[in-house]
Structure formats: structure tokens, C-alpha cells
């Protein structure tokens, strides 16, 4: 390629890649497969390698991280970066409102507030000059921070160049850099598997990732940026309401929080707080409160500041996600696959909105790394739907009588030896189905709601059935008699009848549920569904080779290996045969005609509260008809099912002109395709 042609092609590729990047990282709405993006990036890299003079510092190839620094330079924030006052309850919020109204001499006003979740990350400043990212800095003490330009340039949701037009010549954007929970969990899982030190929480992980002198390390970390205000502005004007400024930032390609809203009056602030508190555990990131700001900038100006916080804003905090308590004892639980998990018994403590008395210690390596002993004072963390964990030890508070935690060398349930595979952190009981703990766990999993859904067969009852010797294998469930059940402690005739009935009903299932119910290692619901879709029948799944498994979506070498091992063990196939003899059955899937399903090729989203069926049931039924069910609304969504309480998804669907239907319309649509609820 000649240089002129190469320059033209590079320009085109950059524009294309910037657009895809923006859709993926800022709008959370990918438009092309990753492979397509990678091809474009590789082509651009090749051109830049051939013609280094064509390299542009704003090129999407320049996000891999620059050479390590010796140290960070200090920067001075011309407009100080403020902190926020805190409120801890509704009374503090009422007091905040009274102070505002009094200062403004507007005794009866209902002020407009801009509200948004307060992300638990690192506050940063991004300086754009003529739309080009010039400098990124930490907040530091509010006046002096550190220059982390090289690091912020690796974060894909931070534009290297602003989009559109109309931005001021100098624009300082402020926001929070954070690590979403899934990225944090993934990083920590990998760290634990490698025997490395995990991060204590997403905030520390974000801070540690940003503080790297080697930006190539930062580039590998799943960091996100969310903008919440502006600092220095020169050579241009911004709107006179905070919410409008955020809208401008979004237009210029910056990420803003999807939950941000404007409400009127302090009572509406309370409603906003309550609704986010209810959804806190389900958000993809940690938040420690809600920020409320007086929306009108002229009022902000009149209110001014006290020391280092604005009078016009407040952060109402949520209950802490980390608390201090005492480790009373450690028990060792045996899981479905024999994995032995140390579980901390704690002095009960209120954390993340619930009382916690147990937390996981993960494995022997983690106990060693934490250096924790029984009697220690520990920090417990509970965030989102993740099980509570012990994240650190306050060694200086160790009492005299503290004792070491001894990891068992034999299974606490069946006494079989425990073994650890090379390179694995987990010790496992080798007892297999000899081990009643493993049997119990396998049966609990089989009966669980998302597997065979045997209603009324709870954990306690499974323990009882196995302890009494009534059930020794999965298929044994279907041999249970009314007489046996009624003879159990705490079991009435009505419940026994209901259980027999539920067991009978569970026999009619789907191939995907059945595969999931078997509890094959690493085969979760999604993998089970993909396997069922790909092979269509049990026989085809069984006849497949390792390379056939590898061809299935989401199946990697580890899962393929577990599948082969599962099918190679004769006991497993015998068990499946016994289950089928007992009457377990499912319709095979016509894989050749999978595309002929009525909703094939369509993407649906379900949100809000449904009455006749749960959201999970609605999703499963839609998937059964061939639809893809997504978690967020995009321009490619075909239909949003919105029940009462629908929030940002509904707003987004309306904005994108996506079809929105309610539950009764969903039921009608399902009925049209022969599905009645
Ligand atoms: O999300 C946050 N952590 C956050 C911090 C959001 C905001 O709107 C903030 C903030 C710190 C200061 N606003 C100010 C003025």
C-alpha cells in the first residue's frame, strides 16, 4: 500500500473502531462481533507498523499502555475537587433540605434535585483541550493529585477525543473510575486459582490498577469510568442545570450513570433512595450511597461551600458492605464435587443490609494467605448477591487464646482421604458417592428450582432422606413411597402427598434442565442450554466427541474435559438410564430446524414485576420459542416486556423506539405460539 492510501485507510479504520468502541464501552451496546473489531484493530496496527509516521496518539491502537514511569508527577487542580457531606437517614435529608430553603430564602419551595448512585471507586479529573484528552489525574487531597494520564488512556470508556461538537475549548470532566463487580470477581477468582493475592474489594482493585507505574498492567484490568460533573471550563458555555450538563457530557461520548434522574422535592429524594436501596444488590457495581445535588446552577452558586464540601450537595449513605466481627470457629463443608470449603462461623454482624453469621474462607491457600486464626477479629464483606467473605484480619487485635485453623486431611463427612490436583487450590474428598455430603449436595442440586424443580424437596428434607438411608442416588428419589415419607419426623400426610406429586411432575422436563441437573462440573445453566441446543438429544450428546463439545458456544477445554470424564464414568450413565426408566423424559430438540422456531433471531428483554409468571419463567418460555433474552435494552432489542416498576430499561426502550408490551400482551403472544401459562 502506498503511504497516501495507507493514511486514508488508517483514518477510516480509526473512525470505525472509535465508533465500535463507543457503542461497546460507553453505550453498553455492541454492534459487531469481537472478531470483527479485532480484525480492524490488527489491520490498523499493521498499517501503523509499516508507516510509523502515521501513528496518532488518539488512535485506538494507542490504548495498550505506555512504557513504565519512574514516578507519578504531581498536578494542581485549578478548581479544587470537593468531597461530599454525608446523610445517614431521612431526618438528615430533611435537615439538609431545611438548610437549603433557609439559605435561599425560599421557605416553601420544592427544589429540583439531580440524583445518582455514588460509585465506590476513585475520583478522577480528565482534562480535554479542543476535544483531545490531555491529562488524567487523581483527586488526591482535592488540590494536588497525581498525573495518571498514561493509565486513564487505557480505559476504553474514556474517549481519547470527544465526539460531536460544541464542547468548550478547555473542559475538565470529573468522575469515578471503578471496577464493575463481575470483572472484580473474575480477577479475584483467577488470582486465587494461581495462588496469588486477591483484592479486598472492587475499590481497592480499582485503586491498585490505576496506581500502576506500568500502564500496560492497567490496560489488562476491567476498569470503567462514569462522569458526574465538570471542573475547569474555558472558551465555551455549558447549560445552567446539572442534569443538562450531564446530557452534554453523554453527547460528547462520555459515560454517565444510567440511573441518574431529576426529582422534585426532598420526599422524592427519599423515594429515589429507597428504590435504589432495593435494587442495590442487583447493580453491576458497588455503590455506597446516593448523591443528591441542587440541579439549578444559579442556586448552587448562591449556596456556595463550607470548607471542602458544597452546601448544595449531599451523599446519603447505605449500610456498610464491610464490617468488623470475630471469627468463632471454622467448619469444613463438602460440596457436590467433593470440594472442601472452609466456612467461617462469625459473631453475627449487620453488613450489606443483612445479619451475617457465616462467611466463606474459600480454600486452604486463602486461609494461609490471610493468616487468620480462630478468635481473630476479621473484616467481613457482603456485596450484591455474592456470598459473604472474610477479606482481612486485624492482627493487632489477636487475643492471647487464638488458635490455628487446621485443614482436615480426611473428609469430615465420610473419612475418605482428601486430595488436591496439581495446580488447583481446592482440596477434594475422593469418596465420590460413598460420601453422604456429596450425595446430599448432588440431590439438592438435582431437585433445585432451576434444575428439575421438585417443589417441597428442600435442603433439610434431603439431609433427612439421606441420613435415614431412604435415598442413596438421584433415581432413588422416584422410588420413595408415601409410607416411607409419612414415617419421617416433621412430615405430615399432606406434605408427603404433595412431594410425591411434585416428584411425578418433575419427570417431564427439558433436555437443558436435565443436563444442568446432573451437576457435571463447570456445566452451569447456560452451558447446559447451549449443549441441549447444539445436540438436541441425550443420544447425540453422548455420541459426541471432545472436539464436538469444543465447537459449542462457551465450551472451553476445561468444560469439554469434564464432559468426557462424566460420560466415561460407567456409574453416571447407569444413573441416567435409571432416571429414564423411572420416567424422566423431555422432548428432543430439532437442531436442524432450530432456526425455524417462531421467535428465532429476535432479542427480548423482560423487566419490572410480572404477576402470572416470574421473570425467570417468562425468559425460559421466550427462549423456548427461540428468542434470545438479553439483560439490557439496545437498538437491536425487538421487544421489551415491562411490568409495573420498570425503570431505566423502559426509558431506554422508549428512547430507542423499541416495542414495549405489558404482561397480558406477553401472555397473548405466547398463546399465539401454543404456549399457555
Ligand atoms: O459517584 C461518586 N462517587 C460521586 C462523587 C458522584 C458525585 O456526583 C460527586 C462525587 C464527589 C463530589 N459529586 C461531587 C461534587
PDB file of N, CA and C in Angstrom, residues 226-289:
ATOM      1  N   UNK A 226     -17.209   6.639  34.977  1.00  0.00           N
ATOM      2  CA  UNK A 226     -18.535   7.230  34.945  1.00  0.00           C
ATOM      3  C   UNK A 226     -18.376   8.705  35.331  1.00  0.00           C
ATOM      4  N   UNK A 227     -18.869   9.612  34.486  1.00  0.00           N
ATOM      5  CA  UNK A 227     -18.663  11.044  34.713  1.00  0.00           C
ATOM      6  C   UNK A 227     -19.797  11.611  35.542  1.00  0.00           C
ATOM      7  N   UNK A 228     -19.459  12.513  36.481  1.00  0.00           N
ATOM      8  CA  UNK A 228     -20.538  13.090  37.289  1.00  0.00           C
ATOM      9  C   UNK A 228     -20.536  14.611  37.392  1.00  0.00           C
ATOM     10  N   UNK A 229     -19.479  15.264  36.907  1.00  0.00           N
ATOM     11  CA  UNK A 229     -19.567  16.728  36.899  1.00  0.00           C
ATOM     12  C   UNK A 229     -18.411  17.308  36.102  1.00  0.00           C
ATOM     13  N   UNK A 230     -18.322  18.643  36.075  1.00  0.00           N
ATOM     14  CA  UNK A 230     -17.225  19.294  35.369  1.00  0.00           C
ATOM     15  C   UNK A 230     -16.482  20.189  36.335  1.00  0.00           C
ATOM     16  N   UNK A 231     -15.213  20.443  36.016  1.00  0.00           N
ATOM     17  CA  UNK A 231     -14.418  21.360  36.824  1.00  0.00           C
ATOM     18  C   UNK A 231     -14.130  22.594  35.992  1.00  0.00           C
ATOM     19  N   UNK A 232     -12.865  22.722  35.568  1.00  0.00           N
ATOM     20  CA  UNK A 232     -12.444  23.877  34.778  1.00  0.00           C
ATOM     21  C   UNK A 232     -13.152  23.899  33.413  1.00  0.00           C
ATOM     22  N   UNK A 233     -13.733  25.051  33.067  1.00  0.00           N
ATOM     23  CA  UNK A 233     -14.367  25.220  31.753  1.00  0.00           C
ATOM     24  C   UNK A 233     -13.919  26.554  31.193  1.00  0.00           C
ATOM     25  N   UNK A 234     -13.319  26.538  30.007  1.00  0.00           N
ATOM     26  CA  UNK A 234     -12.880  27.791  29.372  1.00  0.00           C
ATOM     27  C   UNK A 234     -13.222  27.762  27.896  1.00  0.00           C
ATOM     28  N   UNK A 235     -13.563  28.943  27.376  1.00  0.00           N
ATOM     29  CA  UNK A 235     -13.825  29.039  25.937  1.00  0.00           C
ATOM     30  C   UNK A 235     -15.051  28.264  25.515  1.00  0.00           C
ATOM     31  N   UNK A 236     -16.142  28.498  26.191  1.00  0.00           N
ATOM     32  CA  UNK A 236     -17.378  27.822  25.828  1.00  0.00           C
ATOM     33  C   UNK A 236     -18.331  27.891  26.991  1.00  0.00           C
ATOM     34  N   UNK A 237     -19.588  27.588  26.733  1.00  0.00           N
ATOM     35  CA  UNK A 237     -20.577  27.670  27.801  1.00  0.00           C
ATOM     36  C   UNK A 237     -21.300  26.345  27.954  1.00  0.00           C
ATOM     37  N   UNK A 238     -21.685  26.062  29.179  1.00  0.00           N
ATOM     38  CA  UNK A 238     -22.449  24.843  29.437  1.00  0.00           C
ATOM     39  C   UNK A 238     -23.836  25.259  29.908  1.00  0.00           C
ATOM     40  N   UNK A 239     -24.800  24.330  29.840  1.00  0.00           N
ATOM     41  CA  UNK A 239     -26.167  24.655  30.286  1.00  0.00           C
ATOM     42  C   UNK A 239     -26.195  25.064  31.763  1.00  0.00           C
ATOM     43  N   UNK A 240     -27.343  25.564  32.226  1.00  0.00           N
ATOM     44  CA  UNK A 240     -27.402  26.082  33.590  1.00  0.00           C
ATOM     45  C   UNK A 240     -28.070  25.123  34.574  1.00  0.00           C
ATOM     46  N   UNK A 241     -28.206  23.875  34.151  1.00  0.00           N
ATOM     47  CA  UNK A 241     -28.699  22.880  35.106  1.00  0.00           C
ATOM     48  C   UNK A 241     -27.758  21.674  35.081  1.00  0.00           C
ATOM     49  N   UNK A 242     -27.496  21.110  36.252  1.00  0.00           N
ATOM     50  CA  UNK A 242     -26.564  19.990  36.360  1.00  0.00           C
ATOM     51  C   UNK A 242     -26.955  18.836  35.431  1.00  0.00           C
ATOM     52  N   UNK A 243     -28.259  18.504  35.434  1.00  0.00           N
ATOM     53  CA  UNK A 243     -28.711  17.358  34.633  1.00  0.00           C
ATOM     54  C   UNK A 243     -28.455  17.590  33.141  1.00  0.00           C
ATOM     55  N   UNK A 244     -28.539  18.870  32.723  1.00  0.00           N
ATOM     56  CA  UNK A 244     -28.303  19.184  31.303  1.00  0.00           C
ATOM     57  C   UNK A 244     -26.817  19.062  30.974  1.00  0.00           C
ATOM     58  N   UNK A 245     -25.980  19.417  31.936  1.00  0.00           N
ATOM     59  CA  UNK A 245     -24.533  19.270  31.715  1.00  0.00           C
ATOM     60  C   UNK A 245     -24.194  17.794  31.512  1.00  0.00           C
ATOM     61  N   UNK A 246     -24.814  16.952  32.350  1.00  0.00           N
ATOM     62  CA  UNK A 246     -24.567  15.513  32.186  1.00  0.00           C
ATOM     63  C   UNK A 246     -24.995  15.060  30.793  1.00  0.00           C
ATOM     64  N   UNK A 247     -26.137  15.606  30.340  1.00  0.00           N
ATOM     65  CA  UNK A 247     -26.601  15.242  28.984  1.00  0.00           C
ATOM     66  C   UNK A 247     -25.568  15.623  27.934  1.00  0.00           C
ATOM     67  N   UNK A 248     -24.964  16.812  28.106  1.00  0.00           N
ATOM     68  CA  UNK A 248     -23.918  17.244  27.166  1.00  0.00           C
ATOM     69  C   UNK A 248     -22.748  16.274  27.194  1.00  0.00           C
ATOM     70  N   UNK A 249     -22.307  15.917  28.405  1.00  0.00           N
ATOM     71  CA  UNK A 249     -21.165  15.000  28.519  1.00  0.00           C
ATOM     72  C   UNK A 249     -21.465  13.700  27.770  1.00  0.00           C
ATOM     73  N   UNK A 250     -22.682  13.220  27.939  1.00  0.00           N
ATOM     74  CA  UNK A 250     -23.064  11.972  27.255  1.00  0.00           C
ATOM     75  C   UNK A 250     -22.977  12.157  25.742  1.00  0.00           C
ATOM     76  N   UNK A 251     -23.443  13.321  25.277  1.00  0.00           N
ATOM     77  CA  UNK A 251     -23.386  13.579  23.829  1.00  0.00           C
ATOM     78  C   UNK A 251     -21.956  13.634  23.320  1.00  0.00           C
ATOM     79  N   UNK A 252     -21.049  14.053  24.178  1.00  0.00           N
ATOM     80  CA  UNK A 252     -19.650  14.163  23.745  1.00  0.00           C
ATOM     81  C   UNK A 252     -18.895  12.846  23.905  1.00  0.00           C
ATOM     82  N   UNK A 253     -19.647  11.795  24.242  1.00  0.00           N
ATOM     83  CA  UNK A 253     -19.038  10.465  24.220  1.00  0.00           C
ATOM     84  C   UNK A 253     -18.568   9.970  25.571  1.00  0.00           C
ATOM     85  N   UNK A 254     -18.901  10.710  26.648  1.00  0.00           N
ATOM     86  CA  UNK A 254     -18.508  10.257  27.983  1.00  0.00           C
ATOM     87  C   UNK A 254     -19.621   9.411  28.572  1.00  0.00           C
ATOM     88  N   UNK A 255     -19.254   8.505  29.465  1.00  0.00           N
ATOM     89  CA  UNK A 255     -20.241   7.673  30.112  1.00  0.00           C
ATOM     90  C   UNK A 255     -20.817   8.425  31.295  1.00  0.00           C
ATOM     91  N   UNK A 256     -22.140   8.397  31.419  1.00  0.00           N
ATOM     92  CA  UNK A 256     -22.754   8.931  32.638  1.00  0.00           C
ATOM     93  C   UNK A 256     -23.590   7.810  33.238  1.00  0.00           C
ATOM     94  N   UNK A 257     -23.986   7.963  34.497  1.00  0.00           N
ATOM     95  CA  UNK A 257     -24.705   6.861  35.126  1.00  0.00           C
ATOM     96  C   UNK A 257     -26.109   6.725  34.545  1.00  0.00           C
ATOM     97  N   UNK A 258     -26.462   5.497  34.153  1.00  0.00           N
ATOM     98  CA  UNK A 258     -27.757   5.236  33.527  1.00  0.00           C
ATOM     99  C   UNK A 258     -28.900   5.451  34.510  1.00  0.00           C
ATOM    100  N   UNK A 259     -28.586   5.457  35.808  1.00  0.00           N
ATOM    101  CA  UNK A 259     -29.643   5.621  36.807  1.00  0.00           C
ATOM    102  C   UNK A 259     -29.882   7.083  37.152  1.00  0.00           C
ATOM    103  N   UNK A 260     -29.091   8.001  36.607  1.00  0.00           N
ATOM    104  CA  UNK A 260     -29.265   9.381  37.039  1.00  0.00           C
ATOM    105  C   UNK A 260     -30.655   9.880  36.680  1.00  0.00           C
ATOM    106  N   UNK A 261     -31.205  10.704  37.575  1.00  0.00           N
ATOM    107  CA  UNK A 261     -32.577  11.172  37.401  1.00  0.00           C
ATOM    108  C   UNK A 261     -32.711  12.548  38.039  1.00  0.00           C
ATOM    109  N   UNK A 262     -33.768  13.244  37.672  1.00  0.00           N
ATOM    110  CA  UNK A 262     -34.083  14.517  38.310  1.00  0.00           C
ATOM    111  C   UNK A 262     -35.416  14.352  39.027  1.00  0.00           C
ATOM    112  N   UNK A 263     -35.466  14.762  40.306  1.00  0.00           N
ATOM    113  CA  UNK A 263     -36.728  14.679  41.051  1.00  0.00           C
ATOM    114  C   UNK A 263     -37.016  16.039  41.679  1.00  0.00           C
ATOM    115  N   UNK A 264     -38.263  16.234  42.088  1.00  0.00           N
ATOM    116  CA  UNK A 264     -38.647  17.498  42.698  1.00  0.00           C
ATOM    117  C   UNK A 264     -39.057  17.279  44.146  1.00  0.00           C
ATOM    118  N   UNK A 265     -38.399  17.994  45.048  1.00  0.00           N
ATOM    119  CA  UNK A 265     -38.747  17.922  46.470  1.00  0.00           C
ATOM    120  C   UNK A 265     -37.978  16.831  47.189  1.00  0.00           C
ATOM    121  N   UNK A 266     -37.791  17.048  48.512  1.00  0.00           N
ATOM    122  CA  UNK A 266     -36.946  16.142  49.299  1.00  0.00           C
ATOM    123  C   UNK A 266     -37.616  14.786  49.496  1.00  0.00           C
ATOM    124  N   UNK A 267     -38.957  14.730  49.478  1.00  0.00           N
ATOM    125  CA  UNK A 267     -39.620  13.430  49.645  1.00  0.00           C
ATOM    126  C   UNK A 267     -39.357  12.533  48.445  1.00  0.00           C
ATOM    127  N   UNK A 268     -39.277  13.157  47.275  1.00  0.00           N
ATOM    128  CA  UNK A 268     -38.976  12.370  46.073  1.00  0.00           C
ATOM    129  C   UNK A 268     -37.540  11.832  46.133  1.00  0.00           C
ATOM    130  N   UNK A 269     -36.664  12.596  46.833  1.00  0.00           N
ATOM    131  CA  UNK A 269     -35.297  12.083  47.026  1.00  0.00           C
ATOM    132  C   UNK A 269     -35.335  10.797  47.831  1.00  0.00           C
ATOM    133  N   UNK A 270     -36.229  10.777  48.845  1.00  0.00           N
ATOM    134  CA  UNK A 270     -36.340   9.590  49.676  1.00  0.00           C
ATOM    135  C   UNK A 270     -36.830   8.407  48.836  1.00  0.00           C
ATOM    136  N   UNK A 271     -37.811   8.662  47.982  1.00  0.00           N
ATOM    137  CA  UNK A 271     -38.338   7.583  47.136  1.00  0.00           C
ATOM    138  C   UNK A 271     -37.238   7.042  46.211  1.00  0.00           C
ATOM    139  N   UNK A 272     -36.437   7.960  45.665  1.00  0.00           N
ATOM    140  CA  UNK A 272     -35.344   7.538  44.782  1.00  0.00           C
ATOM    141  C   UNK A 272     -34.348   6.681  45.569  1.00  0.00           C
ATOM    142  N   UNK A 273     -34.025   7.128  46.778  1.00  0.00           N
ATOM    143  CA  UNK A 273     -33.085   6.387  47.625  1.00  0.00           C
ATOM    144  C   UNK A 273     -33.623   4.983  47.905  1.00  0.00           C
ATOM    145  N   UNK A 274     -34.915   4.909  48.278  1.00  0.00           N
ATOM    146  CA  UNK A 274     -35.498   3.603  48.620  1.00  0.00           C
ATOM    147  C   UNK A 274     -35.476   2.675  47.410  1.00  0.00           C
ATOM    148  N   UNK A 275     -35.794   3.221  46.245  1.00  0.00           N
ATOM    149  CA  UNK A 275     -35.877   2.329  45.092  1.00  0.00           C
ATOM    150  C   UNK A 275     -34.487   1.823  44.721  1.00  0.00           C
ATOM    151  N   UNK A 276     -33.460   2.658  44.891  1.00  0.00           N
ATOM    152  CA  UNK A 276     -32.107   2.152  44.603  1.00  0.00           C
ATOM    153  C   UNK A 276     -31.608   1.202  45.679  1.00  0.00           C
ATOM    154  N   UNK A 277     -32.004   1.499  46.930  1.00  0.00           N
ATOM    155  CA  UNK A 277     -31.603   0.590  48.012  1.00  0.00           C
ATOM    156  C   UNK A 277     -32.132  -0.812  47.719  1.00  0.00           C
ATOM    157  N   UNK A 278     -33.360  -0.871  47.208  1.00  0.00           N
ATOM    158  CA  UNK A 278     -33.964  -2.175  46.919  1.00  0.00           C
ATOM    159  C   UNK A 278     -33.236  -2.883  45.781  1.00  0.00           C
ATOM    160  N   UNK A 279     -32.656  -2.098  44.893  1.00  0.00           N
ATOM    161  CA  UNK A 279     -32.002  -2.708  43.730  1.00  0.00           C
ATOM    162  C   UNK A 279     -30.491  -2.778  43.873  1.00  0.00           C
ATOM    163  N   UNK A 280     -29.990  -2.326  45.013  1.00  0.00           N
ATOM    164  CA  UNK A 280     -28.536  -2.202  45.171  1.00  0.00           C
ATOM    165  C   UNK A 280     -27.787  -3.502  44.866  1.00  0.00           C
ATOM    166  N   UNK A 281     -28.286  -4.611  45.423  1.00  0.00           N
ATOM    167  CA  UNK A 281     -27.566  -5.871  45.266  1.00  0.00           C
ATOM    168  C   UNK A 281     -27.522  -6.312  43.802  1.00  0.00           C
ATOM    169  N   UNK A 282     -28.494  -5.868  43.022  1.00  0.00           N
ATOM    170  CA  UNK A 282     -28.560  -6.300  41.628  1.00  0.00           C
ATOM    171  C   UNK A 282     -27.783  -5.416  40.665  1.00  0.00           C
ATOM    172  N   UNK A 283     -27.256  -4.282  41.163  1.00  0.00           N
ATOM    173  CA  UNK A 283     -26.500  -3.403  40.266  1.00  0.00           C
ATOM    174  C   UNK A 283     -25.164  -4.051  39.915  1.00  0.00           C
ATOM    175  N   UNK A 284     -24.630  -3.758  38.732  1.00  0.00           N
ATOM    176  CA  UNK A 284     -23.374  -4.407  38.342  1.00  0.00           C
ATOM    177  C   UNK A 284     -22.139  -3.811  39.010  1.00  0.00           C
ATOM    178  N   UNK A 285     -22.314  -2.824  39.886  1.00  0.00           N
ATOM    179  CA  UNK A 285     -21.159  -2.199  40.547  1.00  0.00           C
ATOM    180  C   UNK A 285     -21.518  -1.887  41.995  1.00  0.00           C
ATOM    181  N   UNK A 286     -20.493  -1.683  42.818  1.00  0.00           N
ATOM    182  CA  UNK A 286     -20.713  -1.323  44.219  1.00  0.00           C
ATOM    183  C   UNK A 286     -21.074   0.153  44.328  1.00  0.00           C
ATOM    184  N   UNK A 287     -22.067   0.457  45.134  1.00  0.00           N
ATOM    185  CA  UNK A 287     -22.335   1.856  45.450  1.00  0.00           C
ATOM    186  C   UNK A 287     -22.404   1.983  46.961  1.00  0.00           C
ATOM    187  N   UNK A 288     -21.998   3.153  47.477  1.00  0.00           N
ATOM    188  CA  UNK A 288     -22.070   3.281  48.931  1.00  0.00           C
ATOM    189  C   UNK A 288     -23.094   4.311  49.363  1.00  0.00           C
ATOM    190  N   UNK A 289     -23.815   4.874  48.392  1.00  0.00           N
ATOM    191  CA  UNK A 289     -24.869   5.820  48.745  1.00  0.00           C
ATOM    192  C   UNK A 289     -25.469   6.432  47.500  1.00  0.00           C
TER     193      UNK A 289
END
